[in-house]
């Protein structure tokens, strides 16, 4: 267990939560994005605080250390991030049933991905471990399909400005999220090619990119899209 990495994670996430809220837009259409991203980093800070004190750590019979707080964090923060992308795709103009349908489907797949990933980390029999790992990857591919398939089409239909914003945001998040299962695969919960400390630092870096950097990146893209959309509206008028 690398205490230093957890302390850094807590500090970065806690400060980021305050900065995101303090500097974020408090008016529509960006207000809910500010609240959501500030919440994501606050939840991540809470998880890293738990990790710092060793709460929820489970040592398996084979010596593998499973950080349950990490899975609890992801089961809450990733649905919030996905909800933000769904809301961006519809840009608050979707029908409630349609928006709710996509939200339900993508969040269910996401949570199942995390739960099955946890089961894979807890399974000590190789066959069971890799069956659950592949099933987790299948759920992840379902999330990717929704993001890059129907939701991308819907986002593009809302106009080029918001369509571009959506594609930029979803590209960054998809690339980073693809690295998580790779670190899991080569880490102590998987094939044990890297040490526990190395995997902890790798996940910390990924978390900072996916939760802190992404918050500012997404906010900048949304502001730029809103600016272009408002200019286009004035021109048409």
Short mmCIF file of C-alpha atoms in Angstrom, two decimals:
data_model
loop_
_atom_site.label_atom_id
_atom_site.label_comp_id
_atom_site.label_asym_id
_atom_site.label_seq_id
_atom_site.Cartn_x
_atom_site.Cartn_y
_atom_site.Cartn_z
CA UNK A 1 0.00 0.00 0.00
CA UNK A 2 1.52 3.33 -1.11
CA UNK A 3 0.45 5.90 1.48
CA UNK A 4 2.11 8.80 -0.36
CA UNK A 5 0.08 8.24 -3.52
CA UNK A 6 -3.17 8.14 -1.55
CA UNK A 7 -2.35 11.36 0.33
CA UNK A 8 -1.51 13.08 -2.96
CA UNK A 9 -4.73 11.74 -4.47
CA UNK A 10 -6.79 13.08 -1.58
CA UNK A 11 -5.09 16.49 -1.69
CA UNK A 12 -5.39 16.90 -5.45
CA UNK A 13 -9.03 15.81 -5.56
CA UNK A 14 -10.07 17.94 -2.56
CA UNK A 15 -8.42 21.08 -3.92
CA UNK A 16 -9.75 20.39 -7.41
CA UNK A 17 -13.31 20.09 -6.09
CA UNK A 18 -13.08 23.57 -4.56
CA UNK A 19 -11.41 25.10 -7.62
CA UNK A 20 -13.85 23.53 -10.08
CA UNK A 21 -16.82 24.91 -8.18
CA UNK A 22 -15.22 28.30 -7.52
CA UNK A 23 -14.19 28.89 -11.13
CA UNK A 24 -17.02 27.06 -12.89
CA UNK A 25 -20.01 28.72 -14.52
CA UNK A 26 -23.02 29.10 -12.23
CA UNK A 27 -25.51 29.87 -15.02
CA UNK A 28 -27.16 27.70 -17.66
CA UNK A 29 -26.13 25.77 -19.74
CA UNK A 30 -22.90 25.07 -17.82
CA UNK A 31 -24.18 25.19 -14.23
CA UNK A 32 -25.07 21.50 -13.92
CA UNK A 33 -21.69 20.53 -15.42
CA UNK A 34 -19.93 22.60 -12.76
CA UNK A 35 -21.90 20.90 -9.99
CA UNK A 36 -21.38 17.42 -11.42
CA UNK A 37 -17.62 17.73 -11.91
CA UNK A 38 -17.12 19.30 -8.48
CA UNK A 39 -19.06 16.38 -7.02
CA UNK A 40 -16.93 13.84 -8.90
CA UNK A 41 -13.67 15.16 -7.46
CA UNK A 42 -15.19 15.46 -3.97
CA UNK A 43 -16.27 11.80 -4.10
CA UNK A 44 -12.80 10.82 -5.38
CA UNK A 45 -11.21 12.78 -2.51
CA UNK A 46 -13.38 10.83 -0.06
CA UNK A 47 -12.25 7.54 -1.60
CA UNK A 48 -8.59 8.53 -1.40
CA UNK A 49 -9.09 9.58 2.21
CA UNK A 50 -10.46 6.10 2.95
CA UNK A 51 -7.50 4.54 1.12
CA UNK A 52 -5.08 6.68 3.12
CA UNK A 53 -6.43 5.22 6.37
CA UNK A 54 -6.64 1.71 4.92
CA UNK A 55 -10.42 1.50 5.19
CA UNK A 56 -11.99 -1.12 2.96
CA UNK A 57 -8.73 -2.80 1.98
CA UNK A 58 -9.12 -6.54 1.52
CA UNK A 59 -6.18 -8.94 1.40
CA UNK A 60 -6.89 -12.18 -0.45
CA UNK A 61 -5.42 -15.56 0.46
CA UNK A 62 -2.88 -15.21 -2.37
CA UNK A 63 -1.64 -11.92 -0.91
CA UNK A 64 -3.35 -9.64 -3.44
CA UNK A 65 -4.60 -6.39 -1.95
CA UNK A 66 -8.00 -5.26 -3.29
CA UNK A 67 -8.91 -1.62 -2.69
CA UNK A 68 -12.68 -1.67 -2.25
CA UNK A 69 -12.85 2.13 -1.88
CA UNK A 70 -11.61 2.44 -5.46
CA UNK A 71 -14.54 0.41 -6.76
CA UNK A 72 -17.00 2.33 -4.57
CA UNK A 73 -15.61 5.58 -5.99
CA UNK A 74 -15.93 4.41 -9.60
CA UNK A 75 -19.46 3.10 -9.06
CA UNK A 76 -20.55 6.68 -8.24
CA UNK A 77 -18.23 8.97 -10.19
CA UNK A 78 -18.28 7.24 -13.58
CA UNK A 79 -22.11 7.30 -13.82
CA UNK A 80 -21.97 11.05 -13.06
CA UNK A 81 -19.42 11.60 -15.83
CA UNK A 82 -21.51 9.55 -18.25
CA UNK A 83 -24.66 11.43 -17.26
CA UNK A 84 -22.84 14.66 -18.14
CA UNK A 85 -22.01 13.31 -21.60
CA UNK A 86 -25.60 12.16 -22.18
CA UNK A 87 -26.90 15.59 -21.14
CA UNK A 88 -24.37 17.23 -23.46
CA UNK A 89 -25.47 15.01 -26.35
CA UNK A 90 -29.09 16.06 -25.91
CA UNK A 91 -28.11 19.55 -24.75
CA UNK A 92 -31.26 19.73 -22.64
CA UNK A 93 -33.52 19.43 -25.69
CA UNK A 94 -34.25 15.72 -25.59
CA UNK A 95 -37.59 14.22 -24.69
CA UNK A 96 -37.61 13.01 -21.05
CA UNK A 97 -38.28 9.39 -22.02
CA UNK A 98 -35.53 9.34 -24.63
CA UNK A 99 -32.96 11.01 -22.40
CA UNK A 100 -33.92 8.81 -19.46
CA UNK A 101 -33.64 5.69 -21.60
CA UNK A 102 -30.08 6.44 -22.60
CA UNK A 103 -29.15 7.46 -19.05
CA UNK A 104 -30.55 4.21 -17.65
CA UNK A 105 -28.88 2.00 -20.25
CA UNK A 106 -25.44 3.58 -20.06
CA UNK A 107 -25.38 3.80 -16.25
CA UNK A 108 -26.55 0.19 -15.86
CA UNK A 109 -23.80 -1.01 -18.21
CA UNK A 110 -21.24 1.14 -16.42
CA UNK A 111 -22.17 -0.09 -12.93
CA UNK A 112 -22.21 -3.69 -14.16
CA UNK A 113 -18.74 -3.12 -15.63
CA UNK A 114 -17.46 -2.03 -12.20
CA UNK A 115 -19.22 -4.79 -10.25
CA UNK A 116 -17.96 -7.53 -12.57
CA UNK A 117 -14.49 -5.96 -12.46
CA UNK A 118 -14.62 -6.20 -8.66
CA UNK A 119 -15.71 -9.84 -8.86
CA UNK A 120 -12.78 -10.50 -11.20
CA UNK A 121 -10.36 -8.93 -8.73
CA UNK A 122 -11.77 -11.07 -5.90
CA UNK A 123 -11.74 -14.33 -7.87
CA UNK A 124 -8.60 -16.34 -7.19
CA UNK A 125 -9.34 -19.18 -9.63
CA UNK A 126 -7.83 -18.15 -13.00
CA UNK A 127 -10.77 -19.32 -15.13
CA UNK A 128 -13.34 -17.44 -13.05
CA UNK A 129 -11.13 -14.34 -12.90
CA UNK A 130 -10.81 -14.05 -16.66
CA UNK A 131 -14.45 -14.88 -17.38
CA UNK A 132 -15.52 -12.01 -15.12
CA UNK A 133 -12.82 -9.73 -16.55
CA UNK A 134 -14.01 -10.36 -20.11
CA UNK A 135 -17.63 -9.85 -19.05
CA UNK A 136 -16.62 -6.53 -17.49
CA UNK A 137 -14.92 -5.59 -20.76
CA UNK A 138 -18.11 -6.51 -22.64
CA UNK A 139 -20.09 -4.08 -20.48
CA UNK A 140 -17.46 -1.42 -21.12
CA UNK A 141 -17.77 -1.95 -24.88
CA UNK A 142 -21.52 -1.46 -24.49
CA UNK A 143 -20.84 1.92 -22.88
CA UNK A 144 -18.45 2.83 -25.69
CA UNK A 145 -21.01 1.82 -28.31
CA UNK A 146 -23.68 4.08 -26.81
CA UNK A 147 -21.23 7.00 -26.54
CA UNK A 148 -19.88 6.69 -30.08
CA UNK A 149 -23.01 5.35 -31.77
CA UNK A 150 -26.47 6.79 -31.11
CA UNK A 151 -25.38 9.50 -28.65
CA UNK A 152 -22.79 10.89 -31.06
CA UNK A 153 -25.43 11.04 -33.80
CA UNK A 154 -27.81 12.87 -31.46
CA UNK A 155 -25.09 15.31 -30.38
CA UNK A 156 -24.12 16.09 -33.99
CA UNK A 157 -27.76 16.74 -34.87
CA UNK A 158 -27.89 19.51 -32.26
CA UNK A 159 -25.46 21.58 -34.32
CA UNK A 160 -21.79 21.55 -35.24
CA UNK A 161 -20.67 23.50 -32.16
CA UNK A 162 -22.15 21.14 -29.60
CA UNK A 163 -21.41 18.12 -31.76
CA UNK A 164 -17.72 19.05 -31.81
CA UNK A 165 -17.77 19.67 -28.06
CA UNK A 166 -19.31 16.27 -27.45
CA UNK A 167 -16.78 14.47 -29.67
CA UNK A 168 -13.82 16.19 -27.98
CA UNK A 169 -15.07 15.33 -24.50
CA UNK A 170 -15.99 11.74 -25.28
CA UNK A 171 -12.68 11.15 -27.09
CA UNK A 172 -10.59 12.12 -24.08
CA UNK A 173 -12.70 10.14 -21.63
CA UNK A 174 -12.78 7.05 -23.89
CA UNK A 175 -9.00 7.01 -24.37
CA UNK A 176 -8.35 7.34 -20.63
CA UNK A 177 -11.01 4.79 -19.70
CA UNK A 178 -9.47 2.26 -22.12
CA UNK A 179 -6.24 2.41 -20.10
CA UNK A 180 -7.91 1.46 -16.80
CA UNK A 181 -8.63 -2.19 -17.74
CA UNK A 182 -5.11 -2.46 -19.17
CA UNK A 183 -3.59 -1.40 -15.83
CA UNK A 184 -5.94 -3.85 -14.10
CA UNK A 185 -4.86 -6.60 -16.51
CA UNK A 186 -1.13 -6.17 -15.91
CA UNK A 187 -1.47 -5.23 -12.22
CA UNK A 188 -1.56 -7.34 -9.05
CA UNK A 189 -5.31 -8.02 -9.45
CA UNK A 190 -4.64 -9.44 -12.91
CA UNK A 191 -1.47 -10.95 -14.37
CA UNK A 192 0.88 -9.37 -11.78
CA UNK A 193 3.32 -7.93 -14.33
CA UNK A 194 3.67 -4.73 -12.26
CA UNK A 195 3.80 -4.18 -8.52
CA UNK A 196 0.99 -2.94 -6.31
CA UNK A 197 2.77 0.41 -5.87
CA UNK A 198 3.14 0.85 -9.63
CA UNK A 199 -0.56 0.15 -10.20
CA UNK A 200 -1.55 2.58 -7.43
CA UNK A 201 0.47 5.38 -9.04
CA UNK A 202 -0.88 4.49 -12.49
CA UNK A 203 -4.49 4.63 -11.27
CA UNK A 204 -3.75 7.93 -9.50
CA UNK A 205 -2.49 9.48 -12.74
CA UNK A 206 -5.50 8.17 -14.65
CA UNK A 207 -7.86 9.51 -11.98
CA UNK A 208 -6.30 12.97 -12.16
CA UNK A 209 -6.71 13.03 -15.95
CA UNK A 210 -10.24 11.54 -15.99
CA UNK A 211 -11.65 13.56 -13.08
CA UNK A 212 -9.61 16.75 -12.65
CA UNK A 213 -8.16 17.58 -16.06
CA UNK A 214 -11.32 16.39 -17.80
CA UNK A 215 -13.46 18.74 -15.68
CA UNK A 216 -11.57 21.82 -16.91
CA UNK A 217 -11.24 20.46 -20.46
CA UNK A 218 -14.97 19.73 -20.71
CA UNK A 219 -15.89 23.13 -19.24
CA UNK A 220 -13.67 24.95 -21.76
CA UNK A 221 -15.16 22.98 -24.66
CA UNK A 222 -18.72 23.68 -23.48
CA UNK A 223 -18.03 27.39 -23.10
CA UNK A 224 -16.56 27.54 -26.59
CA UNK A 225 -19.54 25.63 -28.03
CA UNK A 226 -22.04 27.92 -26.27
CA UNK A 227 -20.19 30.96 -27.59
CA UNK A 228 -20.25 29.67 -31.18
CA UNK A 229 -23.89 28.63 -30.91
CA UNK A 230 -24.94 32.05 -29.59
CA UNK A 231 -23.01 33.81 -32.36
CA UNK A 232 -24.65 31.57 -34.96
CA UNK A 233 -28.07 32.38 -33.47
CA UNK A 234 -27.39 36.11 -33.68
CA UNK A 235 -26.23 35.77 -37.28
CA UNK A 236 -29.40 33.93 -38.28
CA UNK A 237 -31.49 36.55 -36.55
#
